[in-house]
PDB file of C-alpha atoms and ligand atoms in Angstrom:
ATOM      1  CA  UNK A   1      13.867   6.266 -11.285  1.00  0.00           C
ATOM      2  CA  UNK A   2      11.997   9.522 -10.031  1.00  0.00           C
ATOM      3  CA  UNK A   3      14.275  11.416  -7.779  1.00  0.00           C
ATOM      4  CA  UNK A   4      10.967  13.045  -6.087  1.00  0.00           C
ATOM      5  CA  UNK A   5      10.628   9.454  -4.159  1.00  0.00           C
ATOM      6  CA  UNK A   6      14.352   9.141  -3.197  1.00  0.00           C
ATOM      7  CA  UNK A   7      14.229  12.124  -0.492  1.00  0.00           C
ATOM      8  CA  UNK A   8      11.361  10.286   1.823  1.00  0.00           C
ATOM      9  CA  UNK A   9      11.943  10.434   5.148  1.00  0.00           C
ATOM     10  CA  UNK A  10      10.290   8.738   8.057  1.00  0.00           C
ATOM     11  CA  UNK A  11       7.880  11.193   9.397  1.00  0.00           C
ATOM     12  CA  UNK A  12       5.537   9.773  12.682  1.00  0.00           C
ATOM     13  CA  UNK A  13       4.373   6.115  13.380  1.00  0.00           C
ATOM     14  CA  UNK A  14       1.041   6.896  15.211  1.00  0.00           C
ATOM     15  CA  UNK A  15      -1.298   3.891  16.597  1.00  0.00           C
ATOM     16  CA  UNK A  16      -4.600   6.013  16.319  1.00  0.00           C
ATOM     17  CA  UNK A  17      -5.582   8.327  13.925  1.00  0.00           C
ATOM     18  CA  UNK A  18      -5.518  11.198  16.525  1.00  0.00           C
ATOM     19  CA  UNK A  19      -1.421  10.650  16.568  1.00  0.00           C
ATOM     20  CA  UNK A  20      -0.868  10.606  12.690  1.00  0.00           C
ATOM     21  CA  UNK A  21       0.498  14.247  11.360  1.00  0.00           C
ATOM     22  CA  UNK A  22      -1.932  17.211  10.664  1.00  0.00           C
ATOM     23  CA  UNK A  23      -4.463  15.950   7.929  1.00  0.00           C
ATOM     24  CA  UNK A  24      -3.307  18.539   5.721  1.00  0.00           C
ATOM     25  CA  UNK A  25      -2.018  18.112   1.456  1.00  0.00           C
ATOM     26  CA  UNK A  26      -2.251  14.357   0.182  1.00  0.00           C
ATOM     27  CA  UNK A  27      -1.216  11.415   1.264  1.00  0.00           C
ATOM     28  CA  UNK A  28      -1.441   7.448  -0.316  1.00  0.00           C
ATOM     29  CA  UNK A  29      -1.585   4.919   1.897  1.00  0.00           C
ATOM     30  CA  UNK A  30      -0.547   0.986   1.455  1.00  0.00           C
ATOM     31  CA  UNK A  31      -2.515  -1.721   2.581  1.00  0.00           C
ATOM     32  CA  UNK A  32      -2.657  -5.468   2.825  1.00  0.00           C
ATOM     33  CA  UNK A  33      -2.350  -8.501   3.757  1.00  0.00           C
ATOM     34  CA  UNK A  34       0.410  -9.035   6.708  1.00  0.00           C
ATOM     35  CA  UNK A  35       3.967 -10.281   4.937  1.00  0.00           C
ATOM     36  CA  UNK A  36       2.350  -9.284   1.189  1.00  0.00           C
ATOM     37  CA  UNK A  37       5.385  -6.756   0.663  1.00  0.00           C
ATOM     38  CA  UNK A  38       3.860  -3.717   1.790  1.00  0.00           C
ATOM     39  CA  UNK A  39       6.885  -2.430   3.576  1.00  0.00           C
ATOM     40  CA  UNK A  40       9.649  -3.886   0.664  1.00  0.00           C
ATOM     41  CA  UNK A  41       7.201  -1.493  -1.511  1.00  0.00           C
ATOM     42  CA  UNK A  42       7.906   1.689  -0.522  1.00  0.00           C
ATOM     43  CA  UNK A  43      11.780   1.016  -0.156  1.00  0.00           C
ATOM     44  CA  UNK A  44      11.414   0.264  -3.873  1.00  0.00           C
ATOM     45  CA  UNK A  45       9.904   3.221  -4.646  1.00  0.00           C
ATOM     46  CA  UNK A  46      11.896   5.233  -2.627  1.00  0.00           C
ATOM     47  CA  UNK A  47      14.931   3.348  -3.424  1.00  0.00           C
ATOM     48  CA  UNK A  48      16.165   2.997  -0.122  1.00  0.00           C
ATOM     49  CA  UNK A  49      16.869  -0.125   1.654  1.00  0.00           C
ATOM     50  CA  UNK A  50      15.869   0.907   5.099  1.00  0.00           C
ATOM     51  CA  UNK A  51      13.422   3.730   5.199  1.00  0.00           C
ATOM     52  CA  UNK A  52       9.804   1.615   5.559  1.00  0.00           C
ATOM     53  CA  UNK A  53      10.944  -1.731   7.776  1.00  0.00           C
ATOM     54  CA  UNK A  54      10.870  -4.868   7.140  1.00  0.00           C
ATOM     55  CA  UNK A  55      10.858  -8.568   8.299  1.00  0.00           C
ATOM     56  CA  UNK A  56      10.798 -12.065   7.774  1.00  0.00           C
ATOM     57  CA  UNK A  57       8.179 -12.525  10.372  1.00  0.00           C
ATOM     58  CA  UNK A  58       4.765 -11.260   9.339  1.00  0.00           C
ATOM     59  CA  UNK A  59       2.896  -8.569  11.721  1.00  0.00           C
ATOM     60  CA  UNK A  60       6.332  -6.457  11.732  1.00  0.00           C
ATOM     61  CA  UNK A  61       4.102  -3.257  10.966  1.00  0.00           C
ATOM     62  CA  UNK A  62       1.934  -2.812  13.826  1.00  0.00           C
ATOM     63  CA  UNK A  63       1.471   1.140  13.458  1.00  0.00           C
ATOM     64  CA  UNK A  64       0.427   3.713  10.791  1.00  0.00           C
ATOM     65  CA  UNK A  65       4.122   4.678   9.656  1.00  0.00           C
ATOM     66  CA  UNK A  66       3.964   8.053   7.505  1.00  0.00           C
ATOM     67  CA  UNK A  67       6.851   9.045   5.121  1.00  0.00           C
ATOM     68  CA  UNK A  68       7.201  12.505   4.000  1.00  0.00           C
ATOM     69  CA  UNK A  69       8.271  12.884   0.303  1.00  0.00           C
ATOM     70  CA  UNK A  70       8.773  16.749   0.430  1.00  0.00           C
ATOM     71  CA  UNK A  71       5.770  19.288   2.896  1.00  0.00           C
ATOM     72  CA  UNK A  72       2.199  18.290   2.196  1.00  0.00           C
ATOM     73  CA  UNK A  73       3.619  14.923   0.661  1.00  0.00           C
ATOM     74  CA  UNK A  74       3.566  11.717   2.081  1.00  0.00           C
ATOM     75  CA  UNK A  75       3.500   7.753   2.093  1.00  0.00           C
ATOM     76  CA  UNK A  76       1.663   5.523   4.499  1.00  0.00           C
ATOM     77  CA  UNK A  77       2.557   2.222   5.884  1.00  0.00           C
ATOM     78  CA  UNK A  78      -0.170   0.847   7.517  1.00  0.00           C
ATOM     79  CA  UNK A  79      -0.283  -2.489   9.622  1.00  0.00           C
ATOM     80  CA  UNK A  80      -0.736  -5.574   7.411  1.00  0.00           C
ATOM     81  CA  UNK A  81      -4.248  -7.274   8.249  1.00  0.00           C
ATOM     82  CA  UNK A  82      -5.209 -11.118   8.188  1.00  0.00           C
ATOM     83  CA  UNK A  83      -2.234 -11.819  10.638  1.00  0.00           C
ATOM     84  CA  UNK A  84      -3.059 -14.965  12.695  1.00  0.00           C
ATOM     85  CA  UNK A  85      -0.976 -14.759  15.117  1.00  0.00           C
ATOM     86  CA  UNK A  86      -2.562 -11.868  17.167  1.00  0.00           C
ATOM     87  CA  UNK A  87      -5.463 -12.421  19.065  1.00  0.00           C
ATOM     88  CA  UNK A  88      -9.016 -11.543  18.443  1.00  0.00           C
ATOM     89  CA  UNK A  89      -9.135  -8.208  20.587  1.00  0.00           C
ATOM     90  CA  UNK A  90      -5.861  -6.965  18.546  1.00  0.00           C
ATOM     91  CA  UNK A  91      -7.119  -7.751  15.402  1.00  0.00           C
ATOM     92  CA  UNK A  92     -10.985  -5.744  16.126  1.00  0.00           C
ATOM     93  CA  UNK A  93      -8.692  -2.993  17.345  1.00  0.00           C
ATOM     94  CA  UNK A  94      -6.381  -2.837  14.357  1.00  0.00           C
ATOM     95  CA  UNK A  95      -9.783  -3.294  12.208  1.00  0.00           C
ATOM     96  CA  UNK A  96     -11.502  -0.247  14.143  1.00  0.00           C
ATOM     97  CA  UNK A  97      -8.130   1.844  13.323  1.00  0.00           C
ATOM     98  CA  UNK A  98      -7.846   1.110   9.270  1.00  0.00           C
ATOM     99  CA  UNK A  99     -11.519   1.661   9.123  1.00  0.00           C
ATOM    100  CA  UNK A 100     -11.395   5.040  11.274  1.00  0.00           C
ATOM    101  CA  UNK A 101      -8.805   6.157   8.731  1.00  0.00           C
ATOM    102  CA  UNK A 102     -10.183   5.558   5.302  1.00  0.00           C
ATOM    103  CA  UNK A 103     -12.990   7.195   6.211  1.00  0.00           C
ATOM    104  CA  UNK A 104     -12.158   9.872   7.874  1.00  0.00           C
ATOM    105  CA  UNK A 105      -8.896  11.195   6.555  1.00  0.00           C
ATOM    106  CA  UNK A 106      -9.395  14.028   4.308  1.00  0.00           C
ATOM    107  CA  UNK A 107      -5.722  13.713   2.913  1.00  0.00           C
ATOM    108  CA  UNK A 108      -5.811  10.373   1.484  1.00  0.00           C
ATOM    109  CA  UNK A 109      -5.705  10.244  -2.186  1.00  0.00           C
ATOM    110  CA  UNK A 110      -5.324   6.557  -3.223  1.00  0.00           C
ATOM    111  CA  UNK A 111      -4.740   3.538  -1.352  1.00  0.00           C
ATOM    112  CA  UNK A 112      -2.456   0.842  -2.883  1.00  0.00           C
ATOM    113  CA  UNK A 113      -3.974  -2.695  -1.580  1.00  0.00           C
ATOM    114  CA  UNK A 114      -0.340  -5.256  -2.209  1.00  0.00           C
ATOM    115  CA  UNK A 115      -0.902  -8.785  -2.398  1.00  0.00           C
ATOM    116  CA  UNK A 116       0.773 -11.615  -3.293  1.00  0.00           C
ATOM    117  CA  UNK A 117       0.791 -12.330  -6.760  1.00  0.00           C
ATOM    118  CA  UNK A 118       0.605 -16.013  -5.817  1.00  0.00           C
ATOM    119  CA  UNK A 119      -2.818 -15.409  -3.178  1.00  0.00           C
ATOM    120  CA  UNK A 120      -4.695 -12.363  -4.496  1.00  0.00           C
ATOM    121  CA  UNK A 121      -7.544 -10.817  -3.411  1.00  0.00           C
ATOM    122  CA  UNK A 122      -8.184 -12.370   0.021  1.00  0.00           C
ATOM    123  CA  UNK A 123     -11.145 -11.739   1.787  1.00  0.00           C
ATOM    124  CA  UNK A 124      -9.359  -8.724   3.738  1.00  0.00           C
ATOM    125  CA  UNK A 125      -8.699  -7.348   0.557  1.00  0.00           C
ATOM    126  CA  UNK A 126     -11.986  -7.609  -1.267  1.00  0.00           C
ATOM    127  CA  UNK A 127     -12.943  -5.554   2.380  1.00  0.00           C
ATOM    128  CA  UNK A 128     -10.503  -2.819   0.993  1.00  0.00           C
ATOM    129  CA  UNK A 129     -12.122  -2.910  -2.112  1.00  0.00           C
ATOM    130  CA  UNK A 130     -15.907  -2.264  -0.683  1.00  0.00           C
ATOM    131  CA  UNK A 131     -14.499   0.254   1.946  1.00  0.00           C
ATOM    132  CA  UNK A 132     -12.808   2.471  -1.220  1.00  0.00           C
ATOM    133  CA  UNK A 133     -16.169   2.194  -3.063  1.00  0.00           C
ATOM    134  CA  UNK A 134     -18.034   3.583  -0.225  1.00  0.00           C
ATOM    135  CA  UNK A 135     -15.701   6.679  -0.376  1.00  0.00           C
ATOM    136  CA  UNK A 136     -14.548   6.470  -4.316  1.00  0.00           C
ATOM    137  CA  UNK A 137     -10.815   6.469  -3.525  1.00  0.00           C
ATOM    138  CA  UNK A 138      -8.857   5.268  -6.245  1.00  0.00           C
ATOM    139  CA  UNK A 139      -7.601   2.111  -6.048  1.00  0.00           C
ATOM    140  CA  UNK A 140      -4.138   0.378  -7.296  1.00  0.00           C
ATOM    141  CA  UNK A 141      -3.951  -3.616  -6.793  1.00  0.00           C
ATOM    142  CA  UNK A 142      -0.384  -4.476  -6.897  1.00  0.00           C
ATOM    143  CA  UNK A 143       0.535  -8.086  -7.422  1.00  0.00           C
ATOM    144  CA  UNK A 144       3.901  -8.190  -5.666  1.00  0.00           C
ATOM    145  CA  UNK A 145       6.508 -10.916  -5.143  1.00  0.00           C
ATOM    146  CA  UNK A 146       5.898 -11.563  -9.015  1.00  0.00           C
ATOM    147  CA  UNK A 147       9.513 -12.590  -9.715  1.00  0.00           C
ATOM    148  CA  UNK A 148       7.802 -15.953  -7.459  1.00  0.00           C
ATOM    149  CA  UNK A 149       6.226 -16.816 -10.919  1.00  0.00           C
ATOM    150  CA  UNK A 150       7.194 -17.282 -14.556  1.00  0.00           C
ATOM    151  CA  UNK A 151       6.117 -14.940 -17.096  1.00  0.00           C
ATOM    152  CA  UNK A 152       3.192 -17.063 -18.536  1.00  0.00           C
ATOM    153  CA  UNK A 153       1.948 -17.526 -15.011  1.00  0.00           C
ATOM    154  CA  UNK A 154       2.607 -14.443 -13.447  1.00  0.00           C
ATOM    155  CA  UNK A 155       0.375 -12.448 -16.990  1.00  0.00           C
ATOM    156  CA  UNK A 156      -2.496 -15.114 -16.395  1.00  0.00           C
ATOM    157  CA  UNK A 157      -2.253 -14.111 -12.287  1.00  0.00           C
ATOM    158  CA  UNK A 158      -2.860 -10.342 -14.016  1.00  0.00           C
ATOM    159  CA  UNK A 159      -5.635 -10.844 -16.310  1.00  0.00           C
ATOM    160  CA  UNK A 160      -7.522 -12.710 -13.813  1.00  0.00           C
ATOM    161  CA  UNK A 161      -7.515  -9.737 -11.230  1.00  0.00           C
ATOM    162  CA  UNK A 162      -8.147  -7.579 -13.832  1.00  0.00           C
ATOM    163  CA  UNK A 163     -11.001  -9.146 -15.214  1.00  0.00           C
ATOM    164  CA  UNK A 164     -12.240  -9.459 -11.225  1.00  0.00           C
ATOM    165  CA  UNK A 165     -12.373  -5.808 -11.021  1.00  0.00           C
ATOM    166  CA  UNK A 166     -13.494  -4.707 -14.097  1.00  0.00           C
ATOM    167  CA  UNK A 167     -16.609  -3.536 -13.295  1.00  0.00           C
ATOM    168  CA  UNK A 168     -15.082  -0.967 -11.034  1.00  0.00           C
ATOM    169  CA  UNK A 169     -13.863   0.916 -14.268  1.00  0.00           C
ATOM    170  CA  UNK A 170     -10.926   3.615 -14.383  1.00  0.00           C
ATOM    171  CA  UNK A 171     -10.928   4.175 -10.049  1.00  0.00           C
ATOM    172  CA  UNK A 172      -9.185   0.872  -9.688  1.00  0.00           C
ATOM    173  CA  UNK A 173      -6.116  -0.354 -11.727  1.00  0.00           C
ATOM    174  CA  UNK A 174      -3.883  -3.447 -10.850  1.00  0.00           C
ATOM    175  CA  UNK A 175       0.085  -3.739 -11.920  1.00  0.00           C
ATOM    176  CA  UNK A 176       2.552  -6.622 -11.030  1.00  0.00           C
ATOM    177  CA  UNK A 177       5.421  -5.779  -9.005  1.00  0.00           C
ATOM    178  CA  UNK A 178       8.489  -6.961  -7.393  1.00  0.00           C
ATOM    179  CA  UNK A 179      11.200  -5.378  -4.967  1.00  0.00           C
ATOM    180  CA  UNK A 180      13.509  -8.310  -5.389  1.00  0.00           C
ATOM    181  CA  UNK A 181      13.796  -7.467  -9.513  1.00  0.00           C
ATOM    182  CA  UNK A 182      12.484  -4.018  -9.297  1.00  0.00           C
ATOM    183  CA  UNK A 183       9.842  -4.586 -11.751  1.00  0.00           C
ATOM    184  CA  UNK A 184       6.859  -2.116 -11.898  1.00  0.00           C
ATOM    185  CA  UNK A 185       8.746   0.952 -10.394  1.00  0.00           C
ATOM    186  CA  UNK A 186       7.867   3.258 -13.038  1.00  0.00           C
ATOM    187  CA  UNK A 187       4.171   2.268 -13.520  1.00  0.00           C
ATOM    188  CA  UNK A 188       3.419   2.592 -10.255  1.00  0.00           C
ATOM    189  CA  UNK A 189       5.197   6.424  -9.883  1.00  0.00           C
ATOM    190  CA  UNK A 190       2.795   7.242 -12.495  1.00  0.00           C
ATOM    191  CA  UNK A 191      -0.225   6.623 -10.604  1.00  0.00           C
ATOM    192  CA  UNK A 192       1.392   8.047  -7.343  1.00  0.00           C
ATOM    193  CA  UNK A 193       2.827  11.403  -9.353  1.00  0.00           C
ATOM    194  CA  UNK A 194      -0.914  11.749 -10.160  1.00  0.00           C
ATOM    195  CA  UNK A 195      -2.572  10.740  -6.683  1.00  0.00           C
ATOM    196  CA  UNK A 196      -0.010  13.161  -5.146  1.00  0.00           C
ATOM    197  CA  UNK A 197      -0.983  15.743  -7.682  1.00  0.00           C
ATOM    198  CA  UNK A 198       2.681  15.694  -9.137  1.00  0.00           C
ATOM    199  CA  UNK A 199       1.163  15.009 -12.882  1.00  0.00           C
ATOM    200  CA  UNK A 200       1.904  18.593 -14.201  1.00  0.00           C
TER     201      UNK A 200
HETATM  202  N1  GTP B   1      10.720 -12.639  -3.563  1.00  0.00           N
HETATM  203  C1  GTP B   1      10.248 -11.487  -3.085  1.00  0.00           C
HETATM  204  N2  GTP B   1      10.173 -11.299  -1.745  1.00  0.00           N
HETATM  205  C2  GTP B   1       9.652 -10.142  -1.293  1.00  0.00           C
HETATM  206  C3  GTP B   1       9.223  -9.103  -2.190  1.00  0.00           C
HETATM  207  N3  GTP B   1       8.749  -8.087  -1.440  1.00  0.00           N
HETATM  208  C4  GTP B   1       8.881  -8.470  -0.153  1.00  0.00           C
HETATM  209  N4  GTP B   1       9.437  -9.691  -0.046  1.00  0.00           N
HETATM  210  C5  GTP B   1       9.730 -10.431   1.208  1.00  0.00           C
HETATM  211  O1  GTP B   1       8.516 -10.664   1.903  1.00  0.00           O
HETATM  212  C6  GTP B   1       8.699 -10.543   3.322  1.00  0.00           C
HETATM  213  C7  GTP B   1       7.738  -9.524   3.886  1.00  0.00           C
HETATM  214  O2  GTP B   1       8.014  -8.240   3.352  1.00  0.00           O
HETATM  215  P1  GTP B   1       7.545  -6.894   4.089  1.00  0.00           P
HETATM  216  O3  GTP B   1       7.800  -5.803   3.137  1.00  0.00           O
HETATM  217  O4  GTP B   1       8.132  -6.805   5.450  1.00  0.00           O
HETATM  218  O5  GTP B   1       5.970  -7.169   4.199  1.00  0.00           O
HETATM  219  P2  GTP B   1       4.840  -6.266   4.872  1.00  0.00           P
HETATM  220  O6  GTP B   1       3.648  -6.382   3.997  1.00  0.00           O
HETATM  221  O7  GTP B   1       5.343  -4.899   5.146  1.00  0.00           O
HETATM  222  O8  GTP B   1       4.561  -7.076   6.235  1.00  0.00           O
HETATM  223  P3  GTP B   1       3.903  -6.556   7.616  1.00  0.00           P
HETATM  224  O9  GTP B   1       4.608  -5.302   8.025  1.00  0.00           O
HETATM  225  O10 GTP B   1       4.115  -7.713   8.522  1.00  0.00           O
HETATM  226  O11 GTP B   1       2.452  -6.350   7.345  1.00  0.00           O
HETATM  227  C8  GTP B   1      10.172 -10.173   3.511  1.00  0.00           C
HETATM  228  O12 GTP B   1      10.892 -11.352   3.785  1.00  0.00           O
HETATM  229  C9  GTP B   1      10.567  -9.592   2.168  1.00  0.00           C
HETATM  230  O13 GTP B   1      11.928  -9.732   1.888  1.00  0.00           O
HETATM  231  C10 GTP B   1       9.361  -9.335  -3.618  1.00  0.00           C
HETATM  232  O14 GTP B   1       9.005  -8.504  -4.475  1.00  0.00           O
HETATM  233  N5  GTP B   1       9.881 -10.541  -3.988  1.00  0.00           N
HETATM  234 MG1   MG B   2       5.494  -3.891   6.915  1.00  0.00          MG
END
């Protein structure tokens, strides 16, 4: 476990961009689908239970949460998309917000898009996917919840994405994951150590 992760503390929850803290340092952000794990992510990472929350219910997320690792440092929740149970004018908002930010914040230095192992790339994600093109942020798919499938399975589920996104060479790389068996921890502080500038 890297300790760097463990000191994260909840920084701001902002619902526009012109809330969220100075756009100053670097910052990764973590998309996806509403209920993918998003939230149960960065309590991995951090290894803390309660720092990022979570829920049962999907839609729990409804703001751009930032964690501070250490000055200059920090993690961003942002609200899961594809939830049906908002309405139309919510959703369009919530759209116009994730958009506004990855293309206009200066600080973001990768964007982890977590799905599902079981339902990946959805159409809201394949929009992540052409939105980080436009701006060539590096990309890490993370196929979470993977303890839902045996090994055979959850390796096929893996090669398939991979394959998917091939084409998009070294700027996007996918890993399984899961916060119920802690699997992937390391692999994925090794992208973040390098996003965050941490690698030497
Ligand atoms: N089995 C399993 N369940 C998980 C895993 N990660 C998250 N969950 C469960 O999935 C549900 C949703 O997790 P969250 O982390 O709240 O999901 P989220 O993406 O932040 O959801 P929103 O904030 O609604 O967008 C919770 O019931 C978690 O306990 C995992 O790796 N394995
Ligand atoms: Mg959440």
């Amino acid at each position: 476990m890297n300790p760097r992760y463990r000191r994260a503390t909840f920084l701001r929850a902002a619902a526009r961009l012109d809330q969220a803290p100075a756009d100053e340092g670097r910052e990764v952000a973590f998309a996806g689908r509403s209920n993918a794990g998003k939230s149960s992510a960065i309590n991995t990472l951090c290894d803390q239970g309660r720092l990022a929350r979570t829920s049962k219910r999907p839609g729990r997320t409804q703001q751009l949460v930032f964690f501070e690792i250490e000055e200059g440092r920090r993690l961003v929740d942002l609200p899961g998309y594809g939830y049906a149970k908002v309405s139309t004018a919510v959703k369009l908002q919530w759209q116009g917000v994730m958009a506004e930010y990855l293309r206009r914040r200066q600080s973001l230095a990768g964007l982890v898009v977590v799905m599902d192992i079981r339902h990946p790339l959805t159409d809201f994600d394949l929009q992540m996917l052409d939105w980080s093109r436009e701006t060539s942020l590096p990309l890490l798919l993370l196929l979470t919840k993977s303890d839902k499938l045996n090994r055979g399975p959850g390796l096929a589920q893996l090669n398939r994405v991979r394959r998917a996104v091939a084409m998009e060479g070294d700027r996007v790389r996918v890993e399984r994951f899961s916060s119920l068996e802690r699997e992937g921890i390391e692999a994925v502080h090794e992208v973040l150590d390098q996003w965050l500038a941490w690698e030497c």
